[in-house]
CSV table of C-alpha atoms in Angstrom, one decimal:
chain,number,residue,atom,x,y,z
A,184,MET,CA,30.8,-16.5,34.3
A,185,TRP,CA,27.3,-15.8,33.0
A,186,PRO,CA,24.3,-16.8,35.0
A,187,SER,CA,22.4,-19.9,34.0
A,188,CYS,CA,19.6,-22.1,35.2
A,189,TRP,CA,19.0,-25.8,34.8
A,190,VAL,CA,15.9,-27.6,35.8
A,191,TRP,CA,15.4,-31.4,35.4
A,192,ARG,CA,11.9,-32.7,35.1
A,193,GLY,CA,11.9,-36.4,35.4
A,194,ASP,CA,14.4,-38.3,33.3
A,195,LEU,CA,13.6,-36.8,29.9
A,196,MET,CA,13.0,-33.1,30.0
A,197,ARG,CA,15.4,-30.4,30.7
A,198,GLU,CA,15.3,-26.6,30.5
A,199,ILE,CA,18.3,-24.5,29.7
A,200,SER,CA,18.3,-20.8,30.3
A,201,VAL,CA,21.0,-18.2,29.6
A,202,GLU,CA,19.4,-15.5,31.7
A,203,HIS,CA,21.4,-12.6,30.4
A,204,LEU,CA,23.3,-12.5,27.1
A,205,ALA,CA,26.7,-11.0,27.6
A,206,ARG,CA,28.5,-8.8,25.1
A,207,VAL,CA,25.5,-7.7,23.1
A,208,GLU,CA,23.7,-4.3,23.1
A,209,GLY,CA,20.6,-4.5,25.2
A,210,HIS,CA,19.0,-7.2,27.4
A,211,GLY,CA,17.9,-10.6,26.2
A,212,SER,CA,18.1,-14.3,27.2
A,213,ILE,CA,18.1,-17.7,25.5
A,214,GLU,CA,15.6,-20.3,26.5
A,215,VAL,CA,15.7,-24.0,25.5
A,216,VAL,CA,13.5,-27.0,26.4
A,217,LEU,CA,14.5,-30.5,25.4
A,218,GLU,CA,12.4,-33.5,25.8
A,219,GLY,CA,14.6,-36.5,25.2
A,220,ASP,CA,16.3,-35.7,21.9
A,221,GLU,CA,13.4,-33.5,20.7
A,222,VAL,CA,13.8,-29.8,20.7
A,223,LYS,CA,10.5,-28.6,22.2
A,224,ARG,CA,11.4,-25.0,22.4
A,225,ALA,CA,14.5,-22.9,21.6
A,226,PHE,CA,14.5,-19.1,21.1
A,227,LEU,CA,16.0,-15.7,21.9
A,228,ARG,CA,13.8,-13.9,24.4
A,229,ILE,CA,13.9,-10.1,24.1
A,230,TYR,CA,12.4,-8.8,27.3
A,231,GLU,CA,13.2,-5.1,27.1
A,232,GLY,CA,10.0,-3.0,27.3
A,233,PRO,CA,8.9,-1.0,24.2
A,234,ARG,CA,10.1,2.6,24.4
A,235,PHE,CA,7.2,4.0,22.3
A,236,PHE,CA,9.3,6.1,19.9
A,237,GLU,CA,6.7,5.9,17.2
A,238,ARG,CA,4.1,7.3,19.6
A,239,ILE,CA,6.5,10.0,20.9
A,240,LEU,CA,6.9,11.2,17.3
A,241,ILE,CA,3.2,11.9,16.8
A,242,GLY,CA,2.6,15.6,16.7
A,243,ARG,CA,6.3,16.5,16.4
A,244,ARG,CA,7.4,18.8,13.6
A,245,TYR,CA,9.4,17.3,10.7
A,246,TYR,CA,12.7,18.9,11.6
A,247,GLU,CA,12.6,17.4,15.1
A,248,VAL,CA,12.3,13.8,13.9
A,249,PRO,CA,16.0,13.0,13.2
A,250,ASP,CA,17.1,14.2,16.6
A,251,ILE,CA,14.4,12.1,18.3
A,252,THR,CA,14.9,8.9,16.3
A,253,ALA,CA,18.7,9.0,16.9
A,254,ARG,CA,18.0,8.4,20.6
A,255,ILE,CA,16.6,4.9,19.8
A,256,CYS,CA,20.2,3.7,20.0
A,257,SER,CA,23.6,4.9,21.0
A,258,ILE,CA,25.4,2.3,18.9
A,259,CYS,CA,23.7,3.1,15.6
A,260,PRO,CA,22.1,6.6,15.9
A,261,ASP,CA,23.3,7.7,12.5
A,262,PRO,CA,21.3,5.3,10.3
A,263,HIS,CA,18.2,6.5,12.2
A,264,GLN,CA,19.0,10.1,11.5
A,265,VAL,CA,19.8,9.6,7.8
A,266,VAL,CA,16.8,7.4,7.0
A,267,SER,CA,14.3,9.6,8.9
A,268,SER,CA,15.6,12.6,6.9
A,269,ARG,CA,15.2,10.8,3.6
A,270,ALA,CA,11.7,9.5,4.5
A,271,ILE,CA,10.5,13.0,5.4
A,272,GLU,CA,12.1,14.5,2.3
A,273,LYS,CA,10.1,11.9,0.2
A,274,ALA,CA,6.9,12.9,2.0
A,275,MET,CA,7.5,16.6,1.2
A,276,GLY,CA,9.0,16.2,-2.3
A,277,VAL,CA,12.4,17.6,-1.3
A,278,ARG,CA,15.5,16.7,-3.3
A,279,VAL,CA,19.0,17.2,-1.9
A,280,ASP,CA,22.2,17.6,-3.9
A,281,ARG,CA,25.2,15.4,-4.3
A,282,GLN,CA,27.2,17.0,-1.5
A,283,VAL,CA,24.5,16.1,1.0
A,284,GLU,CA,24.2,12.6,-0.4
A,285,VAL,CA,28.0,12.1,0.0
A,286,LEU,CA,28.0,13.5,3.6
A,287,ARG,CA,25.1,11.1,4.4
A,288,GLU,CA,27.0,8.2,3.0
A,289,LEU,CA,30.0,9.2,5.2
A,290,GLN,CA,27.6,9.4,8.2
A,291,LEU,CA,26.3,5.8,7.5
A,292,ILE,CA,29.9,4.6,7.0
A,293,SER,CA,31.0,6.1,10.3
A,294,ASP,CA,28.5,3.8,12.0
A,295,VAL,CA,29.7,0.7,10.1
A,296,ILE,CA,33.4,1.4,11.0
A,297,HIS,CA,32.9,2.1,14.7
A,298,SER,CA,30.2,-0.6,15.2
A,299,HIS,CA,32.0,-3.4,13.2
A,300,ALA,CA,35.3,-2.6,15.0
A,301,LEU,CA,33.6,-2.7,18.4
A,302,HIS,CA,31.8,-5.9,17.6
A,303,LEU,CA,34.5,-7.9,15.9
A,304,PHE,CA,37.4,-7.1,18.2
A,305,PHE,CA,35.7,-6.6,21.6
A,306,LEU,CA,32.5,-8.6,21.5
A,307,ALA,CA,33.0,-11.5,19.1
A,308,LEU,CA,36.8,-12.2,19.0
A,309,PRO,CA,37.2,-13.2,22.7
A,310,ASP,CA,34.8,-16.1,22.0
A,311,PHE,CA,37.0,-17.5,19.2
A,312,LEU,CA,40.3,-17.0,21.2
A,313,GLY,CA,39.0,-18.4,24.4
A,314,TYR,CA,38.8,-15.3,26.6
A,315,GLU,CA,36.0,-14.0,28.7
A,316,ASP,CA,36.3,-10.5,27.4
A,317,ALA,CA,38.6,-8.1,25.4
A,318,VAL,CA,40.4,-6.9,28.5
A,319,SER,CA,41.7,-10.3,29.4
A,320,MET,CA,42.6,-10.8,25.7
A,321,ALA,CA,44.6,-7.6,25.5
A,322,GLY,CA,47.5,-9.1,27.5
A,323,LYS,CA,48.4,-11.6,24.8
A,324,TYR,CA,47.2,-9.6,21.7
A,325,PRO,CA,48.2,-6.0,22.5
A,326,GLU,CA,48.9,-5.0,18.9
A,327,THR,CA,45.6,-6.3,17.7
A,328,VAL,CA,43.7,-4.4,20.4
A,329,LYS,CA,45.7,-1.2,19.6
A,330,LEU,CA,44.9,-1.4,15.9
A,331,ALA,CA,41.2,-2.1,16.8
A,332,LEU,CA,41.0,1.0,18.9
A,333,LYS,CA,42.6,3.0,16.2
A,334,VAL,CA,40.1,2.1,13.5
A,335,LYS,CA,37.2,2.4,15.9
A,336,ARG,CA,38.3,5.9,16.7
A,337,ALA,CA,38.5,6.8,13.0
A,338,GLY,CA,34.8,5.8,12.8
A,339,ASN,CA,34.0,8.1,15.7
A,340,ALA,CA,36.1,10.9,14.1
A,341,ILE,CA,33.8,10.8,11.0
A,342,LYS,CA,30.8,11.2,13.2
A,343,GLU,CA,32.3,14.2,15.1
A,344,THR,CA,33.5,15.9,11.9
A,345,ILE,CA,30.2,15.5,10.0
A,346,THR,CA,27.6,15.7,12.8
A,347,GLY,CA,29.3,17.6,15.5
A,348,ARG,CA,29.3,14.8,18.1
A,349,THR,CA,30.6,11.2,18.4
A,350,VAL,CA,27.1,10.1,19.5
A,351,HIS,CA,23.7,11.7,18.7
A,352,GLY,CA,24.9,14.4,16.3
A,353,VAL,CA,22.9,17.6,16.0
A,354,VAL,CA,23.2,18.8,12.4
A,355,THR,CA,21.4,16.2,10.3
A,356,LYS,CA,18.0,17.5,9.1
A,357,PRO,CA,15.5,17.0,6.3
A,358,GLY,CA,17.0,19.1,3.5
A,359,GLY,CA,20.6,18.7,4.4
A,360,TYR,CA,23.0,19.6,7.2
A,361,THR,CA,22.9,22.8,9.3
A,362,ARG,CA,26.7,22.9,9.2
A,363,VAL,CA,29.1,21.8,6.5
A,364,PRO,CA,32.6,20.6,7.6
A,365,ARG,CA,35.6,22.7,6.5
A,366,SER,CA,38.1,21.5,4.0
A,367,GLU,CA,40.9,21.3,6.6
A,368,GLU,CA,38.7,19.2,8.9
A,369,LEU,CA,38.1,16.7,6.0
A,370,GLU,CA,41.8,16.6,5.1
A,371,ARG,CA,42.6,15.8,8.7
A,372,LEU,CA,39.9,13.1,8.8
A,373,ALA,CA,41.2,11.5,5.6
A,374,ARG,CA,44.7,11.3,7.1
A,375,GLN,CA,43.3,9.7,10.2
A,376,LEU,CA,41.3,7.1,8.2
A,377,GLU,CA,44.4,6.2,6.1
A,378,GLU,CA,46.5,5.7,9.2
A,379,SER,CA,43.8,3.5,10.7
A,380,ILE,CA,43.3,1.1,7.8
A,381,ASP,CA,45.8,-1.4,9.3
A,382,GLY,CA,43.1,-2.1,11.9
A,383,ALA,CA,40.6,-3.1,9.2
A,384,ARG,CA,43.3,-5.2,7.5
A,385,GLU,CA,43.9,-6.9,10.9
A,386,ALA,CA,40.2,-7.7,11.2
A,387,VAL,CA,40.3,-9.5,7.8
A,388,ARG,CA,43.5,-11.3,8.7
A,389,VAL,CA,42.3,-12.5,12.1
A,390,PHE,CA,38.8,-13.5,11.1
A,391,SER,CA,39.9,-15.3,7.9
A,392,SER,CA,42.3,-17.3,10.0
A,393,LEU,CA,39.7,-18.6,12.4
A,394,GLU,CA,37.8,-21.9,12.2
A,395,MET,CA,34.2,-20.9,12.0
A,396,PRO,CA,31.8,-23.2,13.9
A,397,SER,CA,29.3,-25.1,11.7
A,398,PHE,CA,26.8,-26.3,14.2
A,399,ALA,CA,24.1,-23.8,13.2
A,400,ARG,CA,24.3,-24.3,9.4
A,401,ARG,CA,20.9,-24.2,7.7
A,402,SER,CA,19.7,-22.7,4.4
A,403,ASN,CA,19.4,-18.9,4.6
A,404,LEU,CA,17.4,-16.3,2.8
A,405,TYR,CA,19.0,-12.8,2.7
A,406,MET,CA,17.8,-9.2,2.1
A,407,ALA,CA,19.8,-6.0,1.6
A,408,VAL,CA,19.3,-2.6,0.1
A,409,ASP,CA,20.3,-2.2,-3.6
A,410,PRO,CA,23.0,0.5,-3.3
A,411,GLY,CA,23.3,1.2,-7.0
A,412,GLU,CA,26.7,1.5,-8.7
A,413,ALA,CA,29.0,1.2,-5.8
A,414,TYR,CA,28.8,-1.0,-2.6
A,415,GLY,CA,27.0,1.1,-0.1
A,416,TYR,CA,24.4,1.5,2.6
A,417,SER,CA,21.3,3.2,1.1
A,418,GLY,CA,19.0,2.9,-1.9
A,419,ASP,CA,15.5,2.9,-3.1
A,420,TYR,CA,15.2,-0.9,-3.8
A,421,VAL,CA,15.6,-4.0,-1.7
A,422,LEU,CA,17.3,-7.1,-3.0
A,423,VAL,CA,16.3,-10.6,-1.9
A,424,SER,CA,18.5,-13.7,-2.4
A,425,ASP,CA,15.6,-15.5,-4.2
A,426,GLY,CA,16.1,-13.0,-7.0
A,427,GLY,CA,13.5,-10.5,-5.9
A,428,ARG,CA,14.0,-6.7,-6.2
A,429,TYR,CA,11.4,-4.5,-4.5
A,430,PRO,CA,10.9,-0.7,-4.1
A,431,VAL,CA,11.3,0.1,-0.4
A,432,GLU,CA,7.7,1.4,-0.3
A,433,ARG,CA,6.7,-2.3,-0.3
A,434,TYR,CA,8.6,-2.9,3.0
A,435,MET,CA,5.5,-4.3,4.7
A,436,GLU,CA,5.3,-7.1,2.2
A,437,LEU,CA,9.0,-7.9,2.8
A,438,THR,CA,8.8,-7.8,6.6
A,439,ASN,CA,5.3,-9.1,7.4
A,440,GLU,CA,5.7,-8.3,11.1
A,441,THR,CA,3.9,-10.3,13.7
A,442,THR,CA,4.0,-10.3,17.5
A,443,VAL,CA,5.2,-13.4,19.4
A,444,GLY,CA,4.7,-14.4,23.0
A,445,HIS,CA,8.4,-14.8,23.9
A,446,SER,CA,9.8,-11.4,22.7
A,447,SER,CA,9.0,-7.7,22.8
A,448,ALA,CA,10.5,-7.5,19.3
A,449,LYS,CA,8.2,-8.3,16.5
A,450,HIS,CA,9.2,-11.1,14.1
A,451,SER,CA,9.5,-10.8,10.4
A,452,SER,CA,9.0,-13.2,7.5
A,453,TYR,CA,9.1,-13.1,3.7
A,454,LYS,CA,6.9,-15.6,1.8
A,455,GLY,CA,6.5,-17.5,5.0
A,456,ARG,CA,10.3,-17.8,5.7
A,457,SER,CA,12.6,-16.1,8.2
A,458,PHE,CA,15.4,-14.2,6.6
A,459,MET,CA,18.7,-12.6,7.5
A,460,THR,CA,19.9,-9.0,7.1
A,461,GLY,CA,23.3,-7.5,7.9
A,462,ALA,CA,26.9,-7.7,6.7
A,463,LEU,CA,26.6,-11.3,5.3
A,464,ALA,CA,23.5,-10.4,3.4
A,465,ARG,CA,25.0,-7.2,2.0
A,466,LEU,CA,28.2,-9.0,1.0
A,467,LEU,CA,26.5,-11.9,-0.8
A,468,LEU,CA,24.0,-9.7,-2.6
A,469,ASN,CA,26.3,-6.8,-3.5
A,470,ARG,CA,29.7,-8.3,-3.8
A,471,SER,CA,30.1,-7.3,-7.4
A,472,ARG,CA,30.0,-3.7,-6.3
A,473,LEU,CA,33.1,-3.9,-4.0
A,474,TYR,CA,36.3,-2.4,-5.2
A,475,GLY,CA,39.9,-1.8,-3.9
A,476,GLU,CA,41.5,-4.0,-1.2
A,477,ALA,CA,38.1,-5.2,0.0
A,478,ARG,CA,37.4,-6.6,-3.5
A,479,GLU,CA,40.7,-8.4,-3.5
A,480,ALA,CA,40.1,-9.7,0.0
A,481,TYR,CA,36.7,-11.0,-1.0
A,482,GLY,CA,38.2,-12.7,-4.0
A,483,LYS,CA,40.8,-14.5,-1.9
A,484,LEU,CA,38.3,-15.4,0.9
A,485,GLU,CA,35.2,-16.2,-1.1
A,486,GLY,CA,35.5,-20.0,-0.4
A,487,LYS,CA,35.5,-19.3,3.4
A,488,ILE,CA,32.2,-17.3,3.2
A,489,ASP,CA,29.5,-19.9,3.7
A,490,ASP,CA,26.0,-18.5,2.9
A,491,ALA,CA,24.4,-21.2,5.2
A,492,ASN,CA,26.5,-20.4,8.2
A,493,PRO,CA,25.6,-17.3,10.4
A,494,PHE,CA,29.2,-17.2,11.7
A,495,SER,CA,30.3,-16.1,8.2
A,496,ASN,CA,28.7,-12.8,9.2
A,497,ASN,CA,31.8,-11.9,11.2
A,498,LEU,CA,34.1,-12.4,8.2
A,499,ALA,CA,31.7,-10.4,6.1
A,500,GLN,CA,31.9,-7.6,8.7
A,501,ALA,CA,35.7,-7.6,8.5
A,502,ILE,CA,35.6,-7.2,4.8
A,503,GLU,CA,33.0,-4.4,5.1
A,504,LEU,CA,35.2,-2.7,7.7
A,505,LEU,CA,38.1,-2.6,5.2
A,506,TYR,CA,35.8,-1.5,2.4
A,507,SER,CA,34.2,1.3,4.5
A,508,VAL,CA,37.6,2.8,5.5
A,509,GLU,CA,38.7,2.8,1.8
A,510,ARG,CA,35.3,4.2,0.7
A,511,ALA,CA,35.3,7.0,3.3
A,512,VAL,CA,38.8,8.2,2.1
A,513,ASP,CA,37.6,8.1,-1.5
A,514,LEU,CA,34.4,10.1,-0.7
A,515,ILE,CA,36.3,12.7,1.3
A,516,ASN,CA,38.8,13.1,-1.5
A,517,SER,CA,36.0,13.5,-4.1
A,518,LEU,CA,34.4,16.3,-1.9
A,519,LEU,CA,37.8,18.1,-1.7
A,520,ASP,CA,38.5,17.7,-5.4
A,521,GLU,CA,35.1,19.1,-6.4
A,522,GLY,CA,35.3,21.9,-3.8
A,523,LEU,CA,33.2,22.0,-0.7
A,524,LYS,CA,30.1,24.3,-1.0
A,525,ASP,CA,29.2,26.1,2.2
A,526,GLU,CA,25.6,25.9,1.2
A,527,LEU,CA,22.5,26.3,3.2
A,528,MET,CA,20.0,23.5,3.6
A,529,VAL,CA,17.4,23.0,0.9
A,530,GLU,CA,14.3,25.0,1.7
A,531,VAL,CA,11.6,22.8,3.0
A,532,SER,CA,7.9,23.9,2.7
A,533,PRO,CA,5.8,21.8,5.1
A,534,ARG,CA,3.0,19.9,3.4
A,535,ALA,CA,1.0,16.7,3.9
A,536,GLY,CA,2.5,13.5,2.5
A,537,LYS,CA,3.8,10.0,3.0
A,538,GLY,CA,7.4,9.0,2.9
A,539,ILE,CA,9.2,5.6,3.2
A,540,ALA,CA,12.9,5.1,3.1
A,541,ALA,CA,15.5,2.4,3.9
A,542,VAL,CA,19.2,2.4,4.8
A,543,GLU,CA,21.6,-0.2,6.0
A,544,ALA,CA,22.5,0.0,9.7
A,545,PRO,CA,25.5,-2.1,10.6
A,546,ARG,CA,23.2,-4.9,11.6
A,547,GLY,CA,21.0,-4.7,8.5
A,548,LEU,CA,18.0,-3.1,6.8
A,549,LEU,CA,16.3,-0.2,8.6
A,550,TYR,CA,13.0,1.2,7.4
A,551,HIS,CA,11.3,4.5,8.5
A,552,HIS,CA,7.8,5.3,7.4
A,553,TYR,CA,6.0,8.6,8.1
A,554,ARG,CA,2.8,10.4,7.3
A,555,LEU,CA,2.7,14.2,7.8
A,556,ASP,CA,-0.1,16.7,8.0
A,557,ASP,CA,-0.3,20.1,6.2
A,558,ASP,CA,1.9,21.7,8.9
A,559,GLY,CA,4.6,19.0,8.6
A,560,ARG,CA,3.6,17.3,11.8
A,561,VAL,CA,3.9,13.6,12.2
A,562,ILE,CA,0.6,11.8,12.2
A,563,PHE,CA,1.9,8.3,11.7
A,564,ALA,CA,5.3,6.6,12.2
A,565,ASN,CA,6.5,3.1,11.8
A,566,ILE,CA,10.1,1.9,12.3
A,567,VAL,CA,11.3,-1.6,11.4
A,568,THR,CA,14.8,-2.4,12.7
A,569,PRO,CA,17.3,-5.0,11.5
A,570,THR,CA,17.4,-7.0,14.7
A,571,ALA,CA,13.6,-7.3,14.7
A,572,GLN,CA,13.8,-8.6,11.1
A,573,ASN,CA,16.6,-11.0,12.1
A,574,ALA,CA,14.8,-12.3,15.3
A,575,ALA,CA,12.9,-15.1,13.6
A,576,ASN,CA,16.0,-16.2,11.8
A,577,ILE,CA,18.0,-16.2,15.0
A,578,ASP,CA,15.4,-18.5,16.6
A,579,ASP,CA,15.6,-20.8,13.6
A,580,HIS,CA,19.4,-21.0,14.0
A,581,ILE,CA,19.1,-21.6,17.7
A,582,ARG,CA,16.8,-24.5,17.1
A,583,THR,CA,19.2,-25.9,14.5
A,584,ALA,CA,22.2,-25.5,16.9
A,585,VAL,CA,20.4,-27.1,19.8
A,586,GLY,CA,19.4,-30.1,17.6
A,587,ASN,CA,23.1,-30.6,16.6
A,588,LEU,CA,24.5,-29.9,20.1
A,589,ARG,CA,22.0,-31.5,22.4
A,590,GLY,CA,24.6,-34.1,23.6
A,591,LEU,CA,26.8,-31.4,25.0
A,592,GLY,CA,27.1,-30.6,28.7
A,593,ASP,CA,25.3,-27.5,30.0
A,594,GLU,CA,28.2,-25.0,30.1
A,595,GLU,CA,29.5,-25.8,26.7
A,596,LEU,CA,26.0,-25.7,25.1
A,597,ARG,CA,25.2,-22.5,26.8
A,598,PHE,CA,28.4,-20.9,25.6
A,599,LYS,CA,27.9,-22.0,22.0
A,600,LEU,CA,24.4,-20.6,21.9
A,601,GLU,CA,25.6,-17.3,23.2
A,602,MET,CA,28.3,-17.2,20.6
A,603,LEU,CA,25.7,-17.9,17.9
A,604,VAL,CA,23.5,-15.0,18.9
A,605,ARG,CA,26.6,-12.7,19.1
A,606,ALA,CA,27.5,-13.7,15.5
A,607,TYR,CA,24.4,-11.7,14.5
A,608,ASP,CA,25.6,-8.7,16.4
A,609,PRO,CA,22.1,-8.0,17.6
A,610,CYS,CA,21.0,-4.5,18.7
A,611,ILE,CA,18.3,-5.5,21.2
A,612,SER,CA,17.3,-2.0,22.3
A,613,CYS,CA,16.5,-1.0,18.7
A,614,SER,CA,14.4,-4.0,18.2
A,615,VAL,CA,11.6,-3.4,20.7
A,616,HIS,CA,8.5,-2.1,19.1
A,617,LEU,CA,5.2,-0.4,19.7
A,618,VAL,CA,2.3,-2.7,20.0
A,619,ARG,CA,-1.2,-1.2,19.3
A,620,LEU,CA,-3.7,-2.2,22.0
A,621,ARG,CA,-7.4,-2.0,21.4
A,622,ARG,CA,-10.0,-2.0,24.2
A,623,GLU,CA,-13.3,-3.6,23.3
């Protein structure tokens, strides 16, 4: 079982600590202090050290940036590559054609498929079915695990076909791709995706049949990128559930990052409130853009998707998984129908400029912001990740949960808080941030 620590102080105060969160990416803990019935402190502590990627980028040439930023994460490297390429293109006034945009959408979808499949079946589902991990679950649910592995492999296959590797691809650059996949590779990929869709359907079936816990319900504010005509994962505007729509260049007004004492991730707020990004936010803000089986699934399950309950994020991920497999097949077929062009990258002439872009990583909004000098070298970089934006909202949900569950025994309370954090699917390593220190 997971390590924990309890300390009683007198008759009224108790401290609860989940010292290491299991089944999440990165290292974090949950800390709670109760004084009688009052929740004195309850938060997610992220204690990984900043890795200084923004500082590492200073002085680097523009074409090196996507390969460097991909190393921020091995779970979601592709959104970092795509968004850094888009931001640099904005800084240099470069426009790419439709084929590059379609390949980039496929690259973003590859991360959604493999990451959602991993999270839903292997990190979250054991909680709901009462298993410690997916290995122990596989004995009773072998077909579900096989389907899960199949759809996850299909996500990895997109990465390998488009970027040359299943992790940290090497062909994504400002201006396009250094290699375009061949038609026969895309035909093979489309067949693999079509054969894997039963795994996505299984995710929708399983997660729509589960009873979602309601102990963390509280009103939620959401943000997601405006993808345009079809449901998707990139765009030039950000939608907010209060009706706001902002150009991505105003990201600092949307995120309002501040440092906090208990976490190496900055915390975000919008108009003084915490907010949520990720699958649930995307589904609620962009549901009218769904199509195909995913649209039908959403229509049938709409009543089960509670906008005040963070556990609804898992069902939203399942619907997105189904949509993403369908969408990937459609995009590949459109490329094949139109005829693949074995074109070179758009020529990029280095120049000074500023570029800001946003995409959706599996866990939510991801912003990259660069300033370049005349030679195309980075002189400023800022990266705002989804888990950092979600961090304050996670804390708010933990406080709500502790208030509702304070009568539980230690092991049960600890388990439910871990389960709550896992519902967000946090990517803790991505969330750590550079802090500027000034010596007086």
